[in-house]
Coordinates of C-alpha atoms in Angstrom, one line a residue:
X1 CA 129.9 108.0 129.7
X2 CA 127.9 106.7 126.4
X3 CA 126.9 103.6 129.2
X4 CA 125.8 106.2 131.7
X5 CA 123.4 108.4 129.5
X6 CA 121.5 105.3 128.1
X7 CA 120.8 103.9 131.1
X8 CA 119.6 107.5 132.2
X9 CA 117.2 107.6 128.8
X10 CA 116.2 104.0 129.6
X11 CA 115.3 105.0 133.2
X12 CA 113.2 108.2 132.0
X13 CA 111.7 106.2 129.4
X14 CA 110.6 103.4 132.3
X15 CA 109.5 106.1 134.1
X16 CA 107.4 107.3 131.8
X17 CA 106.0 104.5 131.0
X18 CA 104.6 103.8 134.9
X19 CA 103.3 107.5 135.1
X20 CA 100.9 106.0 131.8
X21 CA 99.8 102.8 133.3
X22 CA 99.5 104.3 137.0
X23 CA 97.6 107.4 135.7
X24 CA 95.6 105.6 132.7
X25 CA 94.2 103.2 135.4
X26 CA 93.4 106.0 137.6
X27 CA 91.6 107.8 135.2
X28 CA 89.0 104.3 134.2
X29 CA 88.6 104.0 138.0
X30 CA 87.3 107.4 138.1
X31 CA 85.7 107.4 134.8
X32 CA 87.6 110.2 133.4
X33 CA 89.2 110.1 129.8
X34 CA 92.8 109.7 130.4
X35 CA 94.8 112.4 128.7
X36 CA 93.3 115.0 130.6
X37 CA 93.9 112.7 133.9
X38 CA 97.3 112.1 132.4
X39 CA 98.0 116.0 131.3
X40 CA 96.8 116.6 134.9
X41 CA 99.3 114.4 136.3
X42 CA 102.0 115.3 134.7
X43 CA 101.7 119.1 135.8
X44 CA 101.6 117.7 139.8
X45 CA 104.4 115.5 139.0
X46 CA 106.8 118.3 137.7
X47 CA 106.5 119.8 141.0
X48 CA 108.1 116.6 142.9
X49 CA 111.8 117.5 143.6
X50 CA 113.9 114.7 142.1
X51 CA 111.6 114.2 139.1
X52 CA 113.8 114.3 135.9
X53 CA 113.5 117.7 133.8
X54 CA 112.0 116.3 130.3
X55 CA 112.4 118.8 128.0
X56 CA 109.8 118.2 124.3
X57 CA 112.1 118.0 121.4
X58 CA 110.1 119.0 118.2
X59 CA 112.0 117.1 116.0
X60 CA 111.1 113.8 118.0
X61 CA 107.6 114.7 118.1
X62 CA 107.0 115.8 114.7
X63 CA 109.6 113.0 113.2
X64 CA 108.6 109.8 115.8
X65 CA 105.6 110.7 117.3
X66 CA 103.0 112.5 114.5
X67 CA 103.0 110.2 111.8
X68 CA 101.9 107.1 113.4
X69 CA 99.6 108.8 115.2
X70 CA 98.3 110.5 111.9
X71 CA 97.9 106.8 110.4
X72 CA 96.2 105.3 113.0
X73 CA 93.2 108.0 113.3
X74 CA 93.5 108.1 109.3
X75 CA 93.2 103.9 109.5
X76 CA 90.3 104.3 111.7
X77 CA 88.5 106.9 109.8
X78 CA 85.3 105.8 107.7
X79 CA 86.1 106.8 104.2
X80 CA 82.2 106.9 103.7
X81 CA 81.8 109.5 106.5
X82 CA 85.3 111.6 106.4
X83 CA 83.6 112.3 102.0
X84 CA 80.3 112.8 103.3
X85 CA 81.1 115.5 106.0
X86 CA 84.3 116.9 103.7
X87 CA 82.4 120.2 103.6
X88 CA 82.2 120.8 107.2
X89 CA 85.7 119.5 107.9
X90 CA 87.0 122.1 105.5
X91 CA 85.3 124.9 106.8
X92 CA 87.0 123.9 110.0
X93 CA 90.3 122.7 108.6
X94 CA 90.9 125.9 106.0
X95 CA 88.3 128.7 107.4
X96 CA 88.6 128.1 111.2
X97 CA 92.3 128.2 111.3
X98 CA 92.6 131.1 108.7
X99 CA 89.8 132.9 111.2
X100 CA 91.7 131.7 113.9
X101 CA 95.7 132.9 112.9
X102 CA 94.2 136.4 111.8
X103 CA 92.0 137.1 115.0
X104 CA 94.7 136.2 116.8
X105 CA 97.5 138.3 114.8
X106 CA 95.1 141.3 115.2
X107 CA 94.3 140.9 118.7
X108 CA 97.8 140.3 120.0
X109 CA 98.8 143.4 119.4
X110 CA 96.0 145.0 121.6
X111 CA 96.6 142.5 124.6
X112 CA 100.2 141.7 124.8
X113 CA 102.5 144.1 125.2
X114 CA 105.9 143.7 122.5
X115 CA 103.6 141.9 120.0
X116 CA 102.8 143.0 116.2
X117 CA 100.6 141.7 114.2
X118 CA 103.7 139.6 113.0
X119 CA 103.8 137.9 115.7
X120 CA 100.4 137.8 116.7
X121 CA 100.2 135.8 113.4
X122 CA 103.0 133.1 114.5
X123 CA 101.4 133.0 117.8
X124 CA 98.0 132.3 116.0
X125 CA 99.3 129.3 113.8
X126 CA 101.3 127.9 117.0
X127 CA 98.1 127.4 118.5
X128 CA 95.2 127.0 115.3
X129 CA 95.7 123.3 115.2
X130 CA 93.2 121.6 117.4
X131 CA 93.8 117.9 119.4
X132 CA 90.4 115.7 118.9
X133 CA 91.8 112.8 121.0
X134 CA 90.4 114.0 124.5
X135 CA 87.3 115.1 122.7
X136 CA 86.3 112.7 120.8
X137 CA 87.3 109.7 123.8
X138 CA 84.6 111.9 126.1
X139 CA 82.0 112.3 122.5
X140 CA 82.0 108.7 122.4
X141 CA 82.0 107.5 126.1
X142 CA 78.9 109.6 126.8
X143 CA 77.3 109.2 123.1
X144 CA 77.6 112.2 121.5
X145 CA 75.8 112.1 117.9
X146 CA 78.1 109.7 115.2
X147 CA 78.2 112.8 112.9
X148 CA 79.6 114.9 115.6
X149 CA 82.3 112.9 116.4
X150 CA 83.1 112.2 112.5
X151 CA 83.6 116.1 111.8
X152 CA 85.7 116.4 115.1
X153 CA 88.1 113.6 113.9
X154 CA 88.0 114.8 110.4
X155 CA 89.0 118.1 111.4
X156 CA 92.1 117.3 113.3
X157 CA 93.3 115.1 110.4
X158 CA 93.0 118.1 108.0
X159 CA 94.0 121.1 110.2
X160 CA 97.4 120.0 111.2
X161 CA 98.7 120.5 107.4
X162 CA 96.9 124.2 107.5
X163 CA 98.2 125.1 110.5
X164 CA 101.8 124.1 110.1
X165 CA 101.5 126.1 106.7
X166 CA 100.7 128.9 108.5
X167 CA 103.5 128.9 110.5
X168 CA 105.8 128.2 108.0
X169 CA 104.4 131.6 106.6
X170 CA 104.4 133.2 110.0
X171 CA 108.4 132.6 110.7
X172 CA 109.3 133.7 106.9
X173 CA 107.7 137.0 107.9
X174 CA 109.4 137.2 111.2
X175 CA 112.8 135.3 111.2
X176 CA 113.3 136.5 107.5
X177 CA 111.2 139.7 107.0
X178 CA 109.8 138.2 104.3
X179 CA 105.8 138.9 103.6
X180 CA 104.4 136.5 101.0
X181 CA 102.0 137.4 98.5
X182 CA 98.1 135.7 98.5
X183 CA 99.4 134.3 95.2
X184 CA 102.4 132.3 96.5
X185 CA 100.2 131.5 99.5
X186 CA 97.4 129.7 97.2
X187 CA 100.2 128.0 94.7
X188 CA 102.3 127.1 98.3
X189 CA 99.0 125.7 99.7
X190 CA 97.9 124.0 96.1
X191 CA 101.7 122.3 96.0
X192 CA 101.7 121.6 99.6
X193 CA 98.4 119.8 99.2
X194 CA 98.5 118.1 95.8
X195 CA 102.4 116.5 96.2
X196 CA 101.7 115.5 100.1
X197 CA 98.3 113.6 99.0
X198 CA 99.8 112.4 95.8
X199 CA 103.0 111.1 97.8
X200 CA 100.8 109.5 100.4
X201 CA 98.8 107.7 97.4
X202 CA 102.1 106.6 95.7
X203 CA 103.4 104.8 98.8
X204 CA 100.1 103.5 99.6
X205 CA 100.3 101.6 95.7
X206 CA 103.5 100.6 96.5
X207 CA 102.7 98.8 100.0
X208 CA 99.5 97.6 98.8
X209 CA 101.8 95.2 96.2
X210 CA 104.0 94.6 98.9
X211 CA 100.9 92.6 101.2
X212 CA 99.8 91.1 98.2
X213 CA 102.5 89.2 98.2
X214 CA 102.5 88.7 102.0
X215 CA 101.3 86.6 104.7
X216 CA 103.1 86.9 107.6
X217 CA 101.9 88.6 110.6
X218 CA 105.2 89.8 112.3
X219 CA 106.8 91.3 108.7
X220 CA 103.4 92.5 108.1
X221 CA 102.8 94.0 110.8
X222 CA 106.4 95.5 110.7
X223 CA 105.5 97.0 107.5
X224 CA 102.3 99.0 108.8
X225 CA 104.6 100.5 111.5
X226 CA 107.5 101.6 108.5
X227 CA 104.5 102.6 106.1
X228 CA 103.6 106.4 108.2
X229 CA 107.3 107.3 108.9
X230 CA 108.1 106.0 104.8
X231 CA 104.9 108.9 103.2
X232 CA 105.7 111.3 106.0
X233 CA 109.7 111.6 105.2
X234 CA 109.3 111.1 101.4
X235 CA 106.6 114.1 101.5
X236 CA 108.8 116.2 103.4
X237 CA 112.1 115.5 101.5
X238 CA 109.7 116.9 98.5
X239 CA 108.7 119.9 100.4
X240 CA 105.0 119.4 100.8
X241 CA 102.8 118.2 103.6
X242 CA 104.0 115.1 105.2
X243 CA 100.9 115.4 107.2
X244 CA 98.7 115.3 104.4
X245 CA 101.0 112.4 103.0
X246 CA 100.3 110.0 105.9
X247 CA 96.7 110.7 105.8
X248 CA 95.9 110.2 102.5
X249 CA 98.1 106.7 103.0
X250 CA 96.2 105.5 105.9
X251 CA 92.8 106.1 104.1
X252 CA 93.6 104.5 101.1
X253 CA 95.5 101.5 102.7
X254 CA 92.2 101.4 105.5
X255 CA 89.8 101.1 102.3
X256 CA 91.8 98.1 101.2
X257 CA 92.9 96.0 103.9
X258 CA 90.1 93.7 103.4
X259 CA 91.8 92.3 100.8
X260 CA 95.3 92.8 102.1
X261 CA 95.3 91.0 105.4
X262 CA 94.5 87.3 105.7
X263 CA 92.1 87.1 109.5
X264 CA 95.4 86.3 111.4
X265 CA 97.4 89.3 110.3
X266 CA 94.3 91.3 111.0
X267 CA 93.9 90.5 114.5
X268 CA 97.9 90.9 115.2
X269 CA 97.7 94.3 113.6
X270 CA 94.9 95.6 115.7
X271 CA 96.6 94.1 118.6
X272 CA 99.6 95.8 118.4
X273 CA 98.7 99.0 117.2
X274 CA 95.7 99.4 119.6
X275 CA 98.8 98.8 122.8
X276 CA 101.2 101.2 120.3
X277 CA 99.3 104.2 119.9
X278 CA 97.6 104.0 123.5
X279 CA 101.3 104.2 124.9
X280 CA 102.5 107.3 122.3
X281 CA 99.5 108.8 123.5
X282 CA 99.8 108.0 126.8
X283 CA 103.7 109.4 126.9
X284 CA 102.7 112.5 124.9
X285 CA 99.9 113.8 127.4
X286 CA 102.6 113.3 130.6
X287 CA 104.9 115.3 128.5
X288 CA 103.0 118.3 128.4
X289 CA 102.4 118.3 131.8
X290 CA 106.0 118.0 132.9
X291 CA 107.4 120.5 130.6
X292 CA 106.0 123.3 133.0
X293 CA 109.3 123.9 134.8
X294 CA 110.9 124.6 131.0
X295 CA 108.3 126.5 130.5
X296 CA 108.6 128.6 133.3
X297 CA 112.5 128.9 133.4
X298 CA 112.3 130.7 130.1
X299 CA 110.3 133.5 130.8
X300 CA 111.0 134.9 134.3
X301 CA 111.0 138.7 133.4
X302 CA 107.2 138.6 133.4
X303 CA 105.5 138.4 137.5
X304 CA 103.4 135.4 137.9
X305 CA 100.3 137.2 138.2
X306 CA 100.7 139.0 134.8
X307 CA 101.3 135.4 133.1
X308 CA 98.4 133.8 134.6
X309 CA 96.0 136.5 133.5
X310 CA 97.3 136.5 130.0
X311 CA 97.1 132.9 129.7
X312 CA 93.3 133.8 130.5
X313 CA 93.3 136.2 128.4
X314 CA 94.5 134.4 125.7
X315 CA 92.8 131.2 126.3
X316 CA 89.9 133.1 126.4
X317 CA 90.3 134.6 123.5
X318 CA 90.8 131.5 121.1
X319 CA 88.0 130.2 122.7
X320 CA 85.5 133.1 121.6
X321 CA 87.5 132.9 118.5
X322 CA 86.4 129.5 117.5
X323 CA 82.4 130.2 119.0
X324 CA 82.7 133.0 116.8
X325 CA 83.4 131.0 113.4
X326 CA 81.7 128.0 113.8
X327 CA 77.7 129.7 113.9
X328 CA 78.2 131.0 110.5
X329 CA 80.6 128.7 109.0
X330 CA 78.4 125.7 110.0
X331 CA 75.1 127.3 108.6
X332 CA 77.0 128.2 105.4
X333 CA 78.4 124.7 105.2
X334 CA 75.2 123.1 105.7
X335 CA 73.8 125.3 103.4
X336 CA 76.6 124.2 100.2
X337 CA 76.0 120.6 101.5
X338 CA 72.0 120.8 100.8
X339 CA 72.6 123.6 97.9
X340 CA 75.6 122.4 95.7
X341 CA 75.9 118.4 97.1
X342 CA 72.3 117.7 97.3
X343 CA 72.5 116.3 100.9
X344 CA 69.7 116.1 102.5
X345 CA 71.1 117.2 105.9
X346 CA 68.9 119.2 108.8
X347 CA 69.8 122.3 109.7
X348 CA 72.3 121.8 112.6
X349 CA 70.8 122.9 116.1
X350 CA 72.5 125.8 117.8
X351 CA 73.1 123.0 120.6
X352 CA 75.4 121.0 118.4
X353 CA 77.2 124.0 117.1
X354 CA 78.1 125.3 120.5
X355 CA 79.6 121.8 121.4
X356 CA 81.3 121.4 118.0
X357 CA 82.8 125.0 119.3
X358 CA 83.9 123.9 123.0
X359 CA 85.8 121.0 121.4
X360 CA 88.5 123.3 120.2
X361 CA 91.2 121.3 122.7
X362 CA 94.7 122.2 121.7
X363 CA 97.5 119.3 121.9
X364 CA 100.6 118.3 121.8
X365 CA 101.8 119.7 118.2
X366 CA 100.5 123.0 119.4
X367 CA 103.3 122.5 121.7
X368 CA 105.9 121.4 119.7
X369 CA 105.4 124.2 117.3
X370 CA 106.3 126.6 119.7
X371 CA 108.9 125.3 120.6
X372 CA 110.4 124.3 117.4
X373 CA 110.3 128.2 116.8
X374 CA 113.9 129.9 115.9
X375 CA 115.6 131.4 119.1
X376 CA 117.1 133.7 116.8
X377 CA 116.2 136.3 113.4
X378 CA 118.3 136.2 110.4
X379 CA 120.3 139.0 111.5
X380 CA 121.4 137.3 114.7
X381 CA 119.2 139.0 116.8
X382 CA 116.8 136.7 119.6
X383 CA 113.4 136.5 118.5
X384 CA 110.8 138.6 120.3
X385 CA 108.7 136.9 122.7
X386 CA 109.4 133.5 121.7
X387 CA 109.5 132.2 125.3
X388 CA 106.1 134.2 126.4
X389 CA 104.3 132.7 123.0
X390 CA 105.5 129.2 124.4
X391 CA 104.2 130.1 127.6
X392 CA 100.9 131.1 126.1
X393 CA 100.9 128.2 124.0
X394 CA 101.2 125.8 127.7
X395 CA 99.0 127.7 129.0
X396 CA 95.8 127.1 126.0
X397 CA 96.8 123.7 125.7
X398 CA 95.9 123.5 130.0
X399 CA 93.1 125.6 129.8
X400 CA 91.3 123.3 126.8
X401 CA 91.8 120.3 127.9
X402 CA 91.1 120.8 131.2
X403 CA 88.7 123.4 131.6
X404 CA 86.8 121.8 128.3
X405 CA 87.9 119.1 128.7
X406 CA 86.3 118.3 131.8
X407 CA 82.6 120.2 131.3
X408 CA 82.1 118.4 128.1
X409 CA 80.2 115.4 129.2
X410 CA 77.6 118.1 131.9
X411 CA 77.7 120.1 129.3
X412 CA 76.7 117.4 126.6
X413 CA 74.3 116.1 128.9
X414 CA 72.5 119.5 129.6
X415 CA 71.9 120.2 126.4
X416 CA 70.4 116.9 125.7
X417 CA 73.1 115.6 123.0
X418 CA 73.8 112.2 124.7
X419 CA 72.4 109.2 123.0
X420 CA 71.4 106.4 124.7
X421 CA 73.1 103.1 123.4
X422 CA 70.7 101.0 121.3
X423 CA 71.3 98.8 118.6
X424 CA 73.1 99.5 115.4
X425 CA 70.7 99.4 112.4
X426 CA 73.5 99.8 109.9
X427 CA 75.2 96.5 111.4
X428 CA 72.2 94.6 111.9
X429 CA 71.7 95.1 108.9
X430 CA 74.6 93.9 107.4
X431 CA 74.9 91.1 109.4
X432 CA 71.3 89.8 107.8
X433 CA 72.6 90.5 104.5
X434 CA 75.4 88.5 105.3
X435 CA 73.4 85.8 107.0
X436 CA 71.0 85.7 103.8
X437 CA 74.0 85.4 101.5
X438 CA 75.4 82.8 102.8
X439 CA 72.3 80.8 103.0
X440 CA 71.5 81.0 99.7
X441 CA 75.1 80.2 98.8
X442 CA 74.9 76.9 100.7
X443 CA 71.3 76.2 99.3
X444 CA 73.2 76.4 95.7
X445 CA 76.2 74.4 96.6
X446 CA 73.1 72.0 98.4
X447 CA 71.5 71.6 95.0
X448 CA 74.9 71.2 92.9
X449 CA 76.4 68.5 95.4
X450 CA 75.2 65.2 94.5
X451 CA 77.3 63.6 97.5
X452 CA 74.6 61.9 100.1
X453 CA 77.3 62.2 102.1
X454 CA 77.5 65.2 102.9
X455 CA 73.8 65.5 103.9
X456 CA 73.9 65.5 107.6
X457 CA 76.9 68.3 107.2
X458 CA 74.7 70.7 104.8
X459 CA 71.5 70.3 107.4
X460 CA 74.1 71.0 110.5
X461 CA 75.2 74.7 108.7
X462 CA 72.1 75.3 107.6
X463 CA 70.5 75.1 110.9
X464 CA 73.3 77.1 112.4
X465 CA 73.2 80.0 110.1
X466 CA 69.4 80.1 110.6
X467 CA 69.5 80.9 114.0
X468 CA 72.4 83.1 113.8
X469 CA 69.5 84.7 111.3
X470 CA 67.2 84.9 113.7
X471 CA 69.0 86.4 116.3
X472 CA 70.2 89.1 114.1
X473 CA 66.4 90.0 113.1
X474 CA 64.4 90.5 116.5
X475 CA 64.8 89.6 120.5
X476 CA 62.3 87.1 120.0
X477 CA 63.2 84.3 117.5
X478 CA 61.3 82.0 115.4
X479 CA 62.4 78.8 118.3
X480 CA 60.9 81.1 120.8
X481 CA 64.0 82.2 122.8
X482 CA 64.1 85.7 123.7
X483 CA 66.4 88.2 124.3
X484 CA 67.0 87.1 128.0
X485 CA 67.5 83.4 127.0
X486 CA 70.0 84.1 124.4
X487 CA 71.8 86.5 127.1
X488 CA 72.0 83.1 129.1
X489 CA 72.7 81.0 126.5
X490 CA 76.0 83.2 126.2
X491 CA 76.8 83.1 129.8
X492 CA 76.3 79.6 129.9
X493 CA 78.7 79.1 126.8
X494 CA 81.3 81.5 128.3
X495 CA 81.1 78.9 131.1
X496 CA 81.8 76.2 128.9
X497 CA 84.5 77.6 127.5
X498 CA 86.3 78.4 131.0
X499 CA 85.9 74.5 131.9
X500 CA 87.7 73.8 128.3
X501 CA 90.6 76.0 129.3
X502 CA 90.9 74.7 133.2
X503 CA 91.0 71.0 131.4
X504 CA 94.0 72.8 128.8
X505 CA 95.8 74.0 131.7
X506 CA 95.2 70.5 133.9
X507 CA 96.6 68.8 130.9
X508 CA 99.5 70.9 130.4
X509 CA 100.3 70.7 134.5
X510 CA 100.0 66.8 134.3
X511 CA 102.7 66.8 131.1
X512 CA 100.1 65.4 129.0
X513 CA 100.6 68.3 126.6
X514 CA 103.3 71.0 126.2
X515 CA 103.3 74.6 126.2
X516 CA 102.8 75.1 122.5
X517 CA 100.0 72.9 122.2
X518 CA 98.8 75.2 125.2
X519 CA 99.0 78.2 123.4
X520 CA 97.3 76.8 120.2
X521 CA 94.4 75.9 121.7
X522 CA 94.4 78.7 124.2
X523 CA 94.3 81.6 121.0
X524 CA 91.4 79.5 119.5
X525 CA 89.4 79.7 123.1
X526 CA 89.7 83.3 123.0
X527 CA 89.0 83.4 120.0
X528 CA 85.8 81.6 120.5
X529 CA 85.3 84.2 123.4
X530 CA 85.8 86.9 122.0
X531 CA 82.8 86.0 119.3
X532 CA 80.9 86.0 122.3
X533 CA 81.4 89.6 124.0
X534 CA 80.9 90.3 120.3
X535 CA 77.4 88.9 120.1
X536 CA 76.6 89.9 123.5
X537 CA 76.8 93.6 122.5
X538 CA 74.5 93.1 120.0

C-alpha cells in the first residue's frame, strides 16, 4: 500500500514536471511570460477527465516552497537599489496592504452577502500580498524603467511579512473573537520585524564562517539550499517573521558572496539555483490552475453566475483599491525621499504610477492563505464563508495575472515606458575601471620585476588588456576596428572554438582520450564561450 502511493506521488510529481517543460516552451515560442501561459494551462488541464485532483497544501507551500523562493529574489536583489527605493517599497509594503485589508473589510460587507467587516478583514489580508514574478519577467522583457522594476521586486519581498501579519490578526478576531488593540498590533509588528531580521542576520554570520572555511562546490552548494529553510524555521519557532528572516539572510549573504565563493562554486551555484527556482516556480503556477475543481467542489450553494460576477466584483475592487493608494502614496513618498533623504528623484509621471498600480498580480501565497484558513471557530462551529473567500481568492489571483497580466506589455508600450536596449553606462564603466586597474597593476609589477625573462610575457598582457580597454571605451578603437569588425571577430572566434571541440570529440571517438579528459576540456570551451555571448552583449 506504502509502495502504491509513492509511486502515485512520483507519477503526479513527473507529471507535473512535463506540464512545466511543455507549457514553459510554449510560452518562449509565443513570446509570452510563462506563469501566466503556465497558470493558463493549468486551468484547461483541470478540465481533462483522468487528470489527477492536486489539491495545494499550505503547509508544503509555506514550509518547501516560500523560503527558497524568498532567498533567491532576496540573493538577486541589489542591496544599493532595495536602500535607495526603501521609501517607496514601504509605502507599498506597510501602507498599500493596510489600505488594502481595510477597504476590503469595509467593502465586503456591502458586496457579499454573510460577510462582516471581520471577515471582510481576513478576506482582505488573504489577498493584500502581491506576486511580482509575472510582473517583473514582462517589466524586464519589454524594458520597463530599472527603477520600476526595483520597487516591484522590493515590494513583494517586504509585503509578504505584512500581509501574513494581518491575517494572523484577522483569524484571532474571527476563529477566537479576539480584537487586538493598535498597541499590541505596533509591539506584535515591532517583534515580528525586529526578531525575524535579527534571526535572518544571525544565521547569515553563522553561514558566512561556514564558506570561509569551504571550497567545495557540491557541499557548498548544499549549504545555500539548507541556508532559507534553516532562518525561515528558526524565525518561526521564535514566533516572528520567517519571511522577514530569509530575506534579510539572502541580502546579507548576496552582499558577501564575493568573498565567499571561489569562481567554480559561483558558477555551480547559479547553475543550479537558476534550474531550482525555474522548476518551483514553474510547479507553483500549474498548481493554481488545477486547483479549480477544489475550488469549486467546496462552494456549490452559490449559482455559477452569482460567483462569476463576484469574482468581478471583487477583482475589481482590489484593483481600484491599489490605483487608489498608489497616486498619493507615491507623491508623498517621493516627496519624504527629496524632503527628509535628500534624493534628488523627479517627480514620478502619472504614466509610471498607473503601471506601478496594474502590477498588483496576486500569487500563489495568496492562495495558500486561504486555504490554510481554519474550517472551524473555537466553539466548534464551521467558519463563515471560508470556501466563498477561497473562491474569491482563485478568482483575483486569475483575474491579475491574466487580465494584467497580459495587457501589461500594450499597455507599457502605449504609454511610452519601454526602453530601448542600449548599453549599460554603469558596467561600462566599471569594466574601464577594472581594465585601468589592472594596467597599472601590471605596469608596477613591470617596473619591480627585474627578470628579462619575463619580458615577452608582460608585453603579451599588456597588449591584451589594452584592447580589452579599448573595446570597453567606444565602437571604434584606437587599431581602427569598429563595432562591426569586433562583432566578426566574435563570430569568427565562436567558430574557432566549435573546430576545438569537434577535434575533442574526434579524439575521444578514436580512444585517444577518455571521457574525463572530455569533460575537462569541454567546461573550459564553454567557458571560453560563454566570455563571448558575454562580450557580444556589450
Amino acid at each position: 500500500m506504502a509502495s502504491a502511493n509513492i509511486h502515485a506521488v512520483e507519477l503526479v510529481f513527473l507529471l507535473l514536471l512535463v506540464f512545466v517543460v511543455a507549457f514553459s516552451t510554449l510560452a518562449r515560442k509565443l513570446q509570452l511570460p510563462y506563469p501566466i501561459v503556465l497558470v493558463i494551462a493549468g486551468l484547461l488541464l483541470s478540465f481533462v477527465p483522468g487528470i489527477p485532483k492536486i489539491t495545494m497544501n499550505p503547509d508544503v507551500i509555506f514550509l518547501a516552497v516560500l523560503p527558497p523562493l524568498l532567498y533567491s529574489a532576496a540573493w538577486f536583489t541589489s542591496w544599493r537599489d532595495f536602500t535607495y527605493n526603501i521609501v517607496s517599497i514601504l509605502f507599498l509594503a506597510f501602507g498599500l496592504v493596510a489600505f488594502t485589508v481595510l477597504g476590503v473589510a469595509q467593502a465586503a460587507h456591502w458586496t457579499f452577502s454573510g460577510f462582516d467587516w471581520r471577515l471582510g478583514f481576513v478576506l482582505g489580508a488573504v489577498v493584500a500580498t502581491t506576486d511580482a514574478i509575472a510582473a517583473t519577467s514582462i517589466a524586464k522583457r519589454i524594458g520597463l524603467p530599472q527603477r520600476i522594476v526595483d520597487i516591484l521586486e522590493g515590494e513583494s519581498l517586504v509585503n509578504d511579512a505584512t500581509g501574513l501579519l494581518a491575517l494572523e490578526f484577522g483569524v484571532a478576531m474571527v476563529v477566537q473573537g479576539q480584537t487586538p488593540t493598535l498597541t499590541s498590533g505596533v509591539f506584535r509588528l515591532i517583534y515580528l520585524m525586529a526578531i525575524g531580521i535579527g534571526v535572518g542576520l544571525v544565521i547569515a554570520l553563522i553561514v558566512e564562517q561556514l564558506h570561509r572555511h569551504l571550497d567545495d562546490g557540491p557541499i557548498e552548494v548544499l549549504l545555500t539550499i539548507m541556508v532559507p529553510y534553516a532562518a525561515y524555521l528558526a524565525a518561526e519557532a521564535a514566533n516572528a517573521s520567517g519571511v522577514l528572516a530569509v530575506v534579510a539572510c539572502g541580502l546579507y549573504l548576496s552582499r558577501r558572496s564575493t568573498h565567499l565563493f571561489s569562481p567554480d562554486v559561483r558558477l555551480q551555484a547559479f547553475g543550479f539555483w537558476n534550474s531550482f527556482i525555474f522548476a518551483l516556480n514553474g510547479l507553483v503556477f500549474v498548481l493554481i490552475g488545477l486547483q479549480l475543481p477544489f475550488v469549486m467542489a467546496g462552494i456549490r450553494e452559490y449559482r455559477l453566475p452569482s460567483l462569476l460576477l463576484y469574482g468581478a466584483l471583487f477583482s475589481a475592487l482590489l484593483i481600484a483599491l491599489r490605483l487608489v493608494w498608489i497616486y498619493p502614496g507615491t507623491y508623498v513618498a517621493n516627496l519624504i525621499r527629496r524632503r527628509v533623504f535628500h534624493q534628488n528623484e523627479p517627480r514620478p509621471s502619472a504614466r509610471a504610477i498607473f503601471v506601478v498600480g496594474w502590477t498588483g498580480m496576486r500569487g500563489v501565497i495568496a492562495l495558500a492563505a486561504a486555504v490554510s484558513l481554519p474550517e472551524a471557530l473555537a466553539n466548534g462551529s464551521p467558519l463563515p464563508q471560508r470556501n466563498l473567500i477561497i473562491f474569491l481568492t482563485f478568482s483575483v489571483i486569475l483575474v491579475t495575472l491574466v487580465l494584467q497580466g497580459l495587457t501589461l506589455p500594450p499597455l507599457i508600450r502605449a504609454l511610452g515606458l519601454a526602453t530601448t536596449g542600449g548599453p549599460n553606462t554603469e558596467e561600462r564603466e566599471a569594466r574601464r575601471l577594472m581594465l585601468e586597474a589592472a594596467l597599472k597593476h601590471l605596469e608596477e609589477k613591470r617596473t619591480a620585476d627585474e627578470s628579462r625573462e619575463l619580458a615577452a610575457a608582460y608585453d603579451d598582457l599588456d597588449m591584451h588588456y589594452r584592447r580589452r580597454l579599448a573595446f570597453s571605451q567606444e565602437s571604434t578603437t584606437e587599431d581602427g576596428i569598429d563595432a562591426a569588425d569586433h562583432a566578426r571577430a566574435i563570430d569568427l572566434s565562436r567558430q574557432l572554438l566549435r573546430v576545438e571541440r569537434r577535434t575533442a570529440v574526434h579524439l575521444r571517438n578514436q580512444g585517444n582520450i577518455n571521457d574525463e579528459v572530455l569533460r575537462q576540456l569541454e567546461r573550459e570551451l564553454d567557458l571560453s564561450e560563454t566570455r563571448l555571448d558575454a562580450k557580444s552583449h556589450d
